[in-house]
Coordinates of C-alpha atoms in Angstrom, one line a residue:
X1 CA 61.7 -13.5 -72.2
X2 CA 64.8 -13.7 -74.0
X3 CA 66.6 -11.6 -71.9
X4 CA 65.4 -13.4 -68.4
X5 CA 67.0 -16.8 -69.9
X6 CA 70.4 -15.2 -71.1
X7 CA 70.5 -13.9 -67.6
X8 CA 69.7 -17.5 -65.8
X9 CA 72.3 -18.7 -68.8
X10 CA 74.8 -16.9 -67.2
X11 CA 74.1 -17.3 -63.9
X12 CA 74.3 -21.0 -64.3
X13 CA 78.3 -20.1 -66.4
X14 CA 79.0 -18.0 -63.4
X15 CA 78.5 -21.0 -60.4
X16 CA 80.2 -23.3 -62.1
X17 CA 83.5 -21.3 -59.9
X18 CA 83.5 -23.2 -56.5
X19 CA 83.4 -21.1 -53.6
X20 CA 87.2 -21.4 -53.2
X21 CA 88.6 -20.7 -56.4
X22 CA 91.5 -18.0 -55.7
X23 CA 91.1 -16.2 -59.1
X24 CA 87.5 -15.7 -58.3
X25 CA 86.1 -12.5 -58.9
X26 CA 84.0 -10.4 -57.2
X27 CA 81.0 -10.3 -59.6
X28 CA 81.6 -14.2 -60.2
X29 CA 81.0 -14.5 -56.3
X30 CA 78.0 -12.1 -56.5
X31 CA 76.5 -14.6 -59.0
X32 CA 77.2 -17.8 -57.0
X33 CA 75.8 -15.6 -54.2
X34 CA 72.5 -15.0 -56.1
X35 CA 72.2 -18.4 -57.4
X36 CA 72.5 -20.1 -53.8
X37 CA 69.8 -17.1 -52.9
X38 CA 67.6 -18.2 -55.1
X39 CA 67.6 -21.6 -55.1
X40 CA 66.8 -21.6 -51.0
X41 CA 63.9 -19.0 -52.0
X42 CA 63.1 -21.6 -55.0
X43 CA 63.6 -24.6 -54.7
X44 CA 60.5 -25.9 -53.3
X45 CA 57.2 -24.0 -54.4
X46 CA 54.4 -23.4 -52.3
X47 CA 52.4 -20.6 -51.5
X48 CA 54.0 -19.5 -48.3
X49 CA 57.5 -19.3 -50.2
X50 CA 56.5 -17.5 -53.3
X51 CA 56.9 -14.3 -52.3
X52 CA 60.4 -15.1 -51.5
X53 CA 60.9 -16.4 -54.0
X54 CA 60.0 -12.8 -56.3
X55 CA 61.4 -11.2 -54.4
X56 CA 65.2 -13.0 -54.5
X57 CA 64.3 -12.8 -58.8
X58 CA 63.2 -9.3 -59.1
X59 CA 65.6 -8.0 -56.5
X60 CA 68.8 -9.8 -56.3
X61 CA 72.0 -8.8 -57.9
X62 CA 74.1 -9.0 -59.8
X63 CA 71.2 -10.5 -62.1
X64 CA 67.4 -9.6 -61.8
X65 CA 64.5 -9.4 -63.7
X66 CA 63.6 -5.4 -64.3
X67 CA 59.6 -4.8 -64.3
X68 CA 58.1 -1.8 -64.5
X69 CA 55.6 0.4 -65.9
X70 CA 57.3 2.4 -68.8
X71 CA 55.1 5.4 -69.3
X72 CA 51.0 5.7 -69.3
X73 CA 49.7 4.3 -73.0
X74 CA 52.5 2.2 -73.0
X75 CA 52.6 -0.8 -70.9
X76 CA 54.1 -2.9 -69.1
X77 CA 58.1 -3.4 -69.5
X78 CA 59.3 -6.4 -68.7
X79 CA 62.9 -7.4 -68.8
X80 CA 66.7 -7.4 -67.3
X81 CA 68.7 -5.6 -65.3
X82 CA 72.4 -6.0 -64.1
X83 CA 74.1 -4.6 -61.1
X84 CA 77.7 -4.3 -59.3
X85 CA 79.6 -2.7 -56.8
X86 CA 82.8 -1.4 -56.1
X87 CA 84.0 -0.2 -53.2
X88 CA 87.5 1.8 -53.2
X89 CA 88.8 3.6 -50.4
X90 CA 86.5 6.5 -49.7
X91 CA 84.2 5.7 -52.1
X92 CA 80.7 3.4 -52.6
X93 CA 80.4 2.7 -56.3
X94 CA 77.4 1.1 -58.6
X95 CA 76.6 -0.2 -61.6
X96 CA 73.0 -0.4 -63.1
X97 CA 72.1 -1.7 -66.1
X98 CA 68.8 -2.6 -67.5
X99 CA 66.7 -2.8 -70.9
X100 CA 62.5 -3.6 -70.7
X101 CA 59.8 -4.3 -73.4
X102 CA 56.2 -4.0 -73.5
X103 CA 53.8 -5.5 -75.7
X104 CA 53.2 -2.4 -78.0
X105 CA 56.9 -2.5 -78.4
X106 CA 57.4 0.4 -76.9
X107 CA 61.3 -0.2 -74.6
X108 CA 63.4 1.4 -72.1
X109 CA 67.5 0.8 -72.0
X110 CA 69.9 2.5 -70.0
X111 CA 73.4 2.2 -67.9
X112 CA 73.8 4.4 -64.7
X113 CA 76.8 4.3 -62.8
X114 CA 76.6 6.1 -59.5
X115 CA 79.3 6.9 -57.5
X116 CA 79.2 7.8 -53.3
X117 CA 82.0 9.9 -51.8
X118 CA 82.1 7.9 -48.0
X119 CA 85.2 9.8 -46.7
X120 CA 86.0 8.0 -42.9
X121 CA 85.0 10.1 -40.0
X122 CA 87.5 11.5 -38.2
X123 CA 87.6 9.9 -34.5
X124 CA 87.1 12.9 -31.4
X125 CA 87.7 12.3 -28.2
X126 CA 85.6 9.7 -25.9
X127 CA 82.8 11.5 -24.1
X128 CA 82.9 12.4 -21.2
X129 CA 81.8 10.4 -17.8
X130 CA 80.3 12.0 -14.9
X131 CA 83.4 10.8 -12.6
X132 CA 85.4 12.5 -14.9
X133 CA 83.5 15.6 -14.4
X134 CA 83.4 15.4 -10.7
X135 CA 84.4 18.1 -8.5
X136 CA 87.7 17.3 -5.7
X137 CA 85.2 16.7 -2.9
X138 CA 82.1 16.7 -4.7
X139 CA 79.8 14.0 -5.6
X140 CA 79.5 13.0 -9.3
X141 CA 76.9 14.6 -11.6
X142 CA 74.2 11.7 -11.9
X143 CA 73.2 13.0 -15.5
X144 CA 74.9 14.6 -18.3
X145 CA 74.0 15.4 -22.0
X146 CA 76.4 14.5 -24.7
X147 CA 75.2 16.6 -27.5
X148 CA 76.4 14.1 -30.6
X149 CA 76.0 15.6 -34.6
X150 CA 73.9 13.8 -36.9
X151 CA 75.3 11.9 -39.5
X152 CA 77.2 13.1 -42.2
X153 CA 75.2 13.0 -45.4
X154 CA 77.1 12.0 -48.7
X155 CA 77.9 13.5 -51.9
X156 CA 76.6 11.5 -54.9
X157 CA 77.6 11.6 -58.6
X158 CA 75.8 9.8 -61.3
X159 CA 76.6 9.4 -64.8
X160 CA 73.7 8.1 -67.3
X161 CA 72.8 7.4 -70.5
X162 CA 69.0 6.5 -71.4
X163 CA 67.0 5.4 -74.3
X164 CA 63.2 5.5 -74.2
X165 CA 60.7 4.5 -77.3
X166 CA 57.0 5.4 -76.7
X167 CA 54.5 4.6 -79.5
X168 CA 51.8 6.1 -78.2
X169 CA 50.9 9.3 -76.3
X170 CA 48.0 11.8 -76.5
X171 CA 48.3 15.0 -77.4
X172 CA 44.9 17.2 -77.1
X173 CA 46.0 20.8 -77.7
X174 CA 47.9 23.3 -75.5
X175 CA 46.3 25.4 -72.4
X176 CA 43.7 24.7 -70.0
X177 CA 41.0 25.1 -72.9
X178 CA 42.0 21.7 -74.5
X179 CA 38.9 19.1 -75.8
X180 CA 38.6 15.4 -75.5
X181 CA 37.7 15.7 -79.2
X182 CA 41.1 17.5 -80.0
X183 CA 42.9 14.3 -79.5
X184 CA 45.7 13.1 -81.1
X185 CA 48.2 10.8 -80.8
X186 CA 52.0 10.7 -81.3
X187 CA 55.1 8.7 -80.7
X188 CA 58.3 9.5 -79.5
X189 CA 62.1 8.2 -79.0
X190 CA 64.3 10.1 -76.4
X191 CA 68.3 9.1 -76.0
X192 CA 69.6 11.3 -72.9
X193 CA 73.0 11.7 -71.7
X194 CA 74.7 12.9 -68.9
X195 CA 75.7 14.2 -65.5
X196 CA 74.1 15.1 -62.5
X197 CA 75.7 15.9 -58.4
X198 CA 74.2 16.6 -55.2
X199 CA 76.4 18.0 -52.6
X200 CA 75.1 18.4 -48.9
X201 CA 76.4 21.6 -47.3
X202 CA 77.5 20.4 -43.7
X203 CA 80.6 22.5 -43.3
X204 CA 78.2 24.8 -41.4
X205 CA 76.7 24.2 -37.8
X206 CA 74.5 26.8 -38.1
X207 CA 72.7 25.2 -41.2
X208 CA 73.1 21.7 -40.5
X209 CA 69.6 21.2 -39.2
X210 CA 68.3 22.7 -42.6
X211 CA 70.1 19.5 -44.5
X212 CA 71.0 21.6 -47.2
X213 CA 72.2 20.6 -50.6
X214 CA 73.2 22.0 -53.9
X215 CA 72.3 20.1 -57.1
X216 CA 73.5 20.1 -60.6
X217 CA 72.7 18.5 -63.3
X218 CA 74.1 18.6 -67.3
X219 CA 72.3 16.5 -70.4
X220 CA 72.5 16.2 -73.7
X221 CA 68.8 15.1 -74.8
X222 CA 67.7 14.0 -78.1
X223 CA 64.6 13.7 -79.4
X224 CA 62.1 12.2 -82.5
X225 CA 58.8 12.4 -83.1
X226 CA 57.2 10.5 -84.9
X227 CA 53.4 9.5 -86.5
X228 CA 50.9 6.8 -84.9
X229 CA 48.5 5.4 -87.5
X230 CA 45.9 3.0 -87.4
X231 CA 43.9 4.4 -84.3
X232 CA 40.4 4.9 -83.0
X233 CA 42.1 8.6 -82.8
X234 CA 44.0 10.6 -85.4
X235 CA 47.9 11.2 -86.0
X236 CA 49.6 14.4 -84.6
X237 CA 50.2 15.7 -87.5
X238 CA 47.2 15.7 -89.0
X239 CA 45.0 17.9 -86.5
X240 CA 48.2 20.1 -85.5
X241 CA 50.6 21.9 -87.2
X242 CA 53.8 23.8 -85.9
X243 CA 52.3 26.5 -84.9
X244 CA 49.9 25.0 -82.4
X245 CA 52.3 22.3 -81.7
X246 CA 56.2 23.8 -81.1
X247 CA 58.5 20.9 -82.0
X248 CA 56.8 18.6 -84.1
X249 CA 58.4 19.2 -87.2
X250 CA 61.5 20.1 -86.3
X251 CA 63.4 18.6 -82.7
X252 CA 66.8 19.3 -82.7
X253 CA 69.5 18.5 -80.1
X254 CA 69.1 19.8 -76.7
X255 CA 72.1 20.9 -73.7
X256 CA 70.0 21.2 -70.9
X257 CA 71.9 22.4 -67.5
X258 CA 70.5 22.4 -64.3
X259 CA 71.3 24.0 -61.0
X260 CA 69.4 23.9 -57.9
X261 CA 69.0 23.9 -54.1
X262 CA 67.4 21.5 -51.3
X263 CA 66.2 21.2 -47.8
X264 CA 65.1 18.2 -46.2
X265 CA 64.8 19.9 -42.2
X266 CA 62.6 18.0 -39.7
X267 CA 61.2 19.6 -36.8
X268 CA 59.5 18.2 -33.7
X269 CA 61.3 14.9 -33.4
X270 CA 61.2 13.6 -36.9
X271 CA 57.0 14.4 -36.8
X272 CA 57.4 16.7 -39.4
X273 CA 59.5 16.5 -42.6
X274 CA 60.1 19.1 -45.0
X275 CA 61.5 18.2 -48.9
X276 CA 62.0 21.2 -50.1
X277 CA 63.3 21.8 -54.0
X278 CA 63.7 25.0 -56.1
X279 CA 65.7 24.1 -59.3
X280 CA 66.8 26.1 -62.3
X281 CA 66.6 24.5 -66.0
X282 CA 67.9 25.9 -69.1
X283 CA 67.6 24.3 -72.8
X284 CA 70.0 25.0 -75.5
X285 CA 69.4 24.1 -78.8
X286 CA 72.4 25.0 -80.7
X287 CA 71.1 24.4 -84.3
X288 CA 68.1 25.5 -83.8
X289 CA 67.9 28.7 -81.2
X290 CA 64.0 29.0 -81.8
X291 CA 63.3 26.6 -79.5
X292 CA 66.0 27.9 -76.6
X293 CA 63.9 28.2 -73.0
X294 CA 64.8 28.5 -69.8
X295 CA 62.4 26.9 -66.7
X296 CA 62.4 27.1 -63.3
X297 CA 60.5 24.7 -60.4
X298 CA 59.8 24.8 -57.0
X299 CA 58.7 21.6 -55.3
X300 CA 57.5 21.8 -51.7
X301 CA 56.8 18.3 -50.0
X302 CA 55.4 18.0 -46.2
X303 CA 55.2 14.6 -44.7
X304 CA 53.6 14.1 -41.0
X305 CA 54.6 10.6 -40.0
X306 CA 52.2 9.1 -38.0
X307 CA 54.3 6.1 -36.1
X308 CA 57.5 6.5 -34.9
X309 CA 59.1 3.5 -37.0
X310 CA 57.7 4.5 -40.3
X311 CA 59.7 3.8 -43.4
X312 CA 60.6 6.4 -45.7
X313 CA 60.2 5.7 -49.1
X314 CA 62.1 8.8 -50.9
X315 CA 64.1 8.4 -53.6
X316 CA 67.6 7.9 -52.6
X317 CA 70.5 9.7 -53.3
X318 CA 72.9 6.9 -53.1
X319 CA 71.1 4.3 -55.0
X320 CA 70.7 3.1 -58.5
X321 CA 67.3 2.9 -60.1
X322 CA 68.1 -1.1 -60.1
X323 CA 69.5 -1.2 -56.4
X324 CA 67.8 -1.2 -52.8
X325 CA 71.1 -2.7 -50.7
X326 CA 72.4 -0.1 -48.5
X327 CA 74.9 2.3 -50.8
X328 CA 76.6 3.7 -48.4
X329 CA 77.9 0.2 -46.6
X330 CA 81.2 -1.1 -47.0
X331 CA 80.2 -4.7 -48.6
X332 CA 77.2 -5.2 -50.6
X333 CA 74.3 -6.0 -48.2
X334 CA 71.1 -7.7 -49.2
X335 CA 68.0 -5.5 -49.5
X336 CA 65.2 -4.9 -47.0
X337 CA 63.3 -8.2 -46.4
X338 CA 59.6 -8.2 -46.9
X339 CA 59.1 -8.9 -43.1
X340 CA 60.0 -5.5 -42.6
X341 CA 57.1 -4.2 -44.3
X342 CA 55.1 -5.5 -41.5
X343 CA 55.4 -2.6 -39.6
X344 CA 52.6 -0.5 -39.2
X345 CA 53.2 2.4 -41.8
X346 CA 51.3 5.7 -42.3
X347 CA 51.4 9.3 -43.4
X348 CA 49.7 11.9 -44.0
X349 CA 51.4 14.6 -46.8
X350 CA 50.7 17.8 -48.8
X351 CA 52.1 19.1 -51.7
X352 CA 53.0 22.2 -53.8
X353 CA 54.3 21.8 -57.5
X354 CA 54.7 25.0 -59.6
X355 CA 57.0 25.3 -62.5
X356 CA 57.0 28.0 -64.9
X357 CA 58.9 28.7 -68.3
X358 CA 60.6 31.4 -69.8
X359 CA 61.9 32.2 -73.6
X360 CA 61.8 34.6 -76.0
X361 CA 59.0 36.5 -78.3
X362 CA 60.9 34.5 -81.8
X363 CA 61.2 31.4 -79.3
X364 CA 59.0 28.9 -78.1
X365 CA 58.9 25.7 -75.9
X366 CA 58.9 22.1 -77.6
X367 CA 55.4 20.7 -76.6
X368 CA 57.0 17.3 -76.0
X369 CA 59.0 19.5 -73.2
X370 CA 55.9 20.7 -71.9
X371 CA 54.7 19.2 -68.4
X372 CA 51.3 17.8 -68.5
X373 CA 48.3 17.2 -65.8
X374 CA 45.9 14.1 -66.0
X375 CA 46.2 10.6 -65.3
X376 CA 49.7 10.0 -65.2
X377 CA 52.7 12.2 -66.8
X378 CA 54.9 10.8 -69.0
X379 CA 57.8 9.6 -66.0
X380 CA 54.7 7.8 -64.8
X381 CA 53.7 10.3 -62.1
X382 CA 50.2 10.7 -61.1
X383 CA 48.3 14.2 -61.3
X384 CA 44.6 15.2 -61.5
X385 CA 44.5 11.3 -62.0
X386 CA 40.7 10.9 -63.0
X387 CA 41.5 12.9 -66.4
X388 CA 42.7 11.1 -69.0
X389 CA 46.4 10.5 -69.7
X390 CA 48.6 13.8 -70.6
X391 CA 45.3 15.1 -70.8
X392 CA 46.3 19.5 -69.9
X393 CA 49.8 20.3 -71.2
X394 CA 51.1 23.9 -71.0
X395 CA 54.9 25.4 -70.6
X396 CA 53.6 26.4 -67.1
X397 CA 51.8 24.2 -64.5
X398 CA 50.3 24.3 -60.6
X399 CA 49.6 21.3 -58.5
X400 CA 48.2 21.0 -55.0
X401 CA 48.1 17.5 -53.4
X402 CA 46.8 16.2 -50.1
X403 CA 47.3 12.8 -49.4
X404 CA 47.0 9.8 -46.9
X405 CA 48.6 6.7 -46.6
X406 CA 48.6 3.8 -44.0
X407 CA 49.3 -0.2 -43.9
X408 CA 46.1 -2.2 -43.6
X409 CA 48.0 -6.2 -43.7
X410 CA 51.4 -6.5 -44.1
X411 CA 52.7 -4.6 -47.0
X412 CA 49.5 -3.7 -48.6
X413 CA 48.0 -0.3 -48.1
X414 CA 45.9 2.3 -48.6
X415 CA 46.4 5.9 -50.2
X416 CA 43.9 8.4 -51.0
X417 CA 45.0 11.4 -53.5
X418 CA 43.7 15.1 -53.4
X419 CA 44.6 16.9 -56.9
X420 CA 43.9 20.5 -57.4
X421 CA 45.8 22.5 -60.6
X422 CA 45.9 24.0 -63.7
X423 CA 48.1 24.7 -66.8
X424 CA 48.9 28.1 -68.4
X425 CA 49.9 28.8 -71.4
X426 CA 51.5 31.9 -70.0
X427 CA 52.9 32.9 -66.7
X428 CA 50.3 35.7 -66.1
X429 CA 47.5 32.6 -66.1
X430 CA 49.0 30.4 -63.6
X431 CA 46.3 31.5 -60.8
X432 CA 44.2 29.7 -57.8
X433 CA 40.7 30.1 -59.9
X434 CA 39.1 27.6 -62.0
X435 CA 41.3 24.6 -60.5
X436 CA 40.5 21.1 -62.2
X437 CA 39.9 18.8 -58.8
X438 CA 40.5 15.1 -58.8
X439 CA 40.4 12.4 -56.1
X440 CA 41.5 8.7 -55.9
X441 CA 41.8 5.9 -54.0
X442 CA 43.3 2.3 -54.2
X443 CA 45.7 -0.3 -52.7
X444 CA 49.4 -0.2 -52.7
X445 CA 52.4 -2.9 -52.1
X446 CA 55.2 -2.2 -51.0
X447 CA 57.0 -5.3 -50.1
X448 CA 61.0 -5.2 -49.1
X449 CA 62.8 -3.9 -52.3
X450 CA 60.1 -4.7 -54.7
X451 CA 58.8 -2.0 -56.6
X452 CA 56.1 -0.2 -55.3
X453 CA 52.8 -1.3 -57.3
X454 CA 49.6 0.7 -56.7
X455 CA 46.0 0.5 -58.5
X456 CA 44.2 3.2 -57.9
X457 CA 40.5 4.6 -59.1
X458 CA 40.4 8.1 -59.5
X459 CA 37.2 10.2 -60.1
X460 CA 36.0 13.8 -60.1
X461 CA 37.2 15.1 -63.2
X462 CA 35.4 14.2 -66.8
X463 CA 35.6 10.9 -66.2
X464 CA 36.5 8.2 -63.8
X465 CA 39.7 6.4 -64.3
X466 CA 41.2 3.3 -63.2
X467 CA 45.6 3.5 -63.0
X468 CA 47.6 0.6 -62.6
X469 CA 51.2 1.1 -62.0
X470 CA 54.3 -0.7 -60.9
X471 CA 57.3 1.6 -60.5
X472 CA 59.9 2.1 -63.1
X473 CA 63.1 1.6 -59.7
X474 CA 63.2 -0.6 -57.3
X475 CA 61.6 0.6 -53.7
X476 CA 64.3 3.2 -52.7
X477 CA 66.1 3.4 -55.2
X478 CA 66.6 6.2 -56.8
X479 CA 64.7 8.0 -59.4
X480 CA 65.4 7.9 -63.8
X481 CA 66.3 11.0 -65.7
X482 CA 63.0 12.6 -66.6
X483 CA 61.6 12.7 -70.1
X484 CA 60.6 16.3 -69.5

């Protein structure tokens, strides 16, 4: 709360300009911007108008409040967030900056600047018309087609730094084998720093339909781990020691680099879309080299759109994980309005996740690097949802997913979930026998830039499970650093 009325504080410094003051800058005209924004939205309350009226406060910049779910166990982070542009020749810059809280004072705060490399395009020659092509003496073609190349995608640089505080998350043992009555709990602070590109390979005709890109990626992660007393379950570190746990006495400083490829084709008019990832981690620790792995990933996402005009909610490249204008414009635009969610949305989309790790016989992976199924994972990512909460954890994981989505009023939906995987321990387990299966279903809202909130009920595992979650970016923008 105190950091929603330093930001209407300073909002109310920054419109105290006039409109026509010459040494105005741009950010002060942003916030007189926002404030005339929000007081049309505001300024009389009624039913019809309070949507608007969220949506102008939890999506407007430069000032907004930041809301979000900050990992499973945790709750819900409420807060600020701060964002600019700048826009210098060839290039689409922004500035995010937010901090949250939640009740079990768990807290999120981070700056990410982004930066868009928008080079003009160079102007050709006006096509062709069909007197232009006639013949001496012959009559004019009545149709010709003007093959024209698809936009130019854009190379995007971000720069980060991240600090996360989680009091509580369960730990129930390593493997596939894990017991509800081996759980634990834990806490854990994570500061990350650091670099990551993605450059589209369009020099190429011949692969330009593939939308390649090569991705990179450079951190410096630091992590603690720490005790949680005074639970209807036990500490970490009293049911687990080092050896069944890796990490939990001793987390030194990480260099993690990544490097990676990406397709993103379509095929048969937009009706099917491929997302198509295969990445490369390595982790350094270079005080420690015990805990040095290496950990590669291959993501494979098919979506089959089912209208012609439906939105694609994908994280994007261009956009800060506090921004949904348009990235790539000249001038900062204002972000979708709700009234486009009105269109009727709906796909259907399957899903193949498989990561595996590497290290040495004297090494071994951190646990609290270790992906996890059940409920959500620790970015806040559902998987085999009806188990509880970073329920399987394992240095090696498989996921299928099947699942359908489609508007039902406005921007509420529907989305039923699939989940079929496993952890392994080691590589030689990771296998298509003895699958844990979970299904779900709920509502979802996604309304203009808002963040996408869902509430699903998931079932079909040991127990059922009911997930509430509001996303950690706003809708399209693009995605945090992960935790692991």
């Amino acid at each position: 709360m105190k950091i929603i009325l330093l930001l209407l504080a300073l909002a109310a410094t920054a419109q105290a300009q006039t409109p026509t003051d010459p040494h105005e800058s741009n950010f002060g005209a942003d916030f007189r911007t926002e404030r005339r924004h929000v007081s049309e939205a505001c300024g009389t309350f009624s039913f019809k108008s309070a949507g608007g009226c969220a949506i102008e406060l939890f999506t407007d910049h430069p000032f907004h409040i930041a809301a979000g779910s900050i990992a499973p166990q945790n709750g819900f982070g409420v807060g600020g967030a701060v964002v600019t542009h700048y826009t210098p020749t060839n290039w689409r810059m922004s500035f995010n900056l937010d901090a949250v809280g939640s009740s079990n004072a768990s807290w999120r705060a981070g700056a990410y600047l982004k930066m868009v490399h928008t080079p003009k395009e160079e102007s050709g020659p006006e096509p062709a018309k069909p007197d232009d092509l006639a013949k001496p003496g012959q009559p004019a073609p009545k149709h010709i087609i003007i093959k024209v190349a698809a936009p130019h995608p854009y190379t995007a640089f971000n720069l980060y730094a991240q600090a996360i505080s989680l009091n509580q998350l369960n730990f129930f043992g390593l493997g596939p084998d894990s017991t509800i009555a081996g759980k634990s709990l834990f806490g854990m602070t994570q500061t990350i720093v650091g670099v990551s590109a993605i450059k589209p390979v369009y020099e190429f005709k011949s692969i330009r339909g593939l939308n390649l890109s090569l991705i990179g990626q450079a951190n410096a992660r630091f992590v603690s781990i720490r005790s949680r007393n005074g639970q209807s379950a036990p500490s970490i570190e009293t049911v687990y020691s080092e050896a069944t746990a890796p990490g939990l006495t001793n987390q030194p400083g990480f260099l993690q680099l990544e490097e990676g490829l990406r397709l993103k084709p379509a095929l048969f008019h937009d009706n099917l879309q491929f997302n198509y990832l295969a990445k490369f981690d390595e982790f350094f620790a270079p005080s420690n080299s015990q805990y040095n792995f290496q950990r590669w990933t291959l993501d494979l996402n098919h979506t089959i759109p089912l209208y012609t005009k439906s939105q694609s909610y994908a994280l994007k490249d261009a956009k800060g994980p506090d921004d949904c204008t348009d990235a790539t414009a000249s001038k900062d635009t204002p972000c979708p309005p709700v009234s486009y969610s009105w269109n009727r949305q709906g796909s259907i989309n399957f899903r193949f996740f498989l990561s595996e790790s590497m290290n040495s016989s004297s090494a071994a992976v951190p646990f609290y690097f270790q992906q996890t199924l059940g409920g959500s994972d620790v970015n806040g990512a559902p998987a085999l949802s009806s188990f509880q909460d970073y329920r399987f954890r394992a240095p090696n994981l498989m996921l299928f997913r099947e699942s359908f989505e489609h508007s039902i009023w406005g921007p509420f939906g529907l989305q039923f979930l699939a989940d079929q995987g496993k952890v392994a321990v080691t590589r030689g387990d990771i296998g298509f026998d003895h699958l844990k299966h979970s299904f779900a279903a709920g509502l979802t809202l996604r309304a203009g830039g808002f963040p996408q909130v869902s509430l699903l009920y998931a079932w079909g595992g040991e127990s059922s499970h009911t997930i509430g979650a509001l996303n950690t970016s706003l809708l399209g923008g693009s995605g945090r650093p992960p935790l692991d």
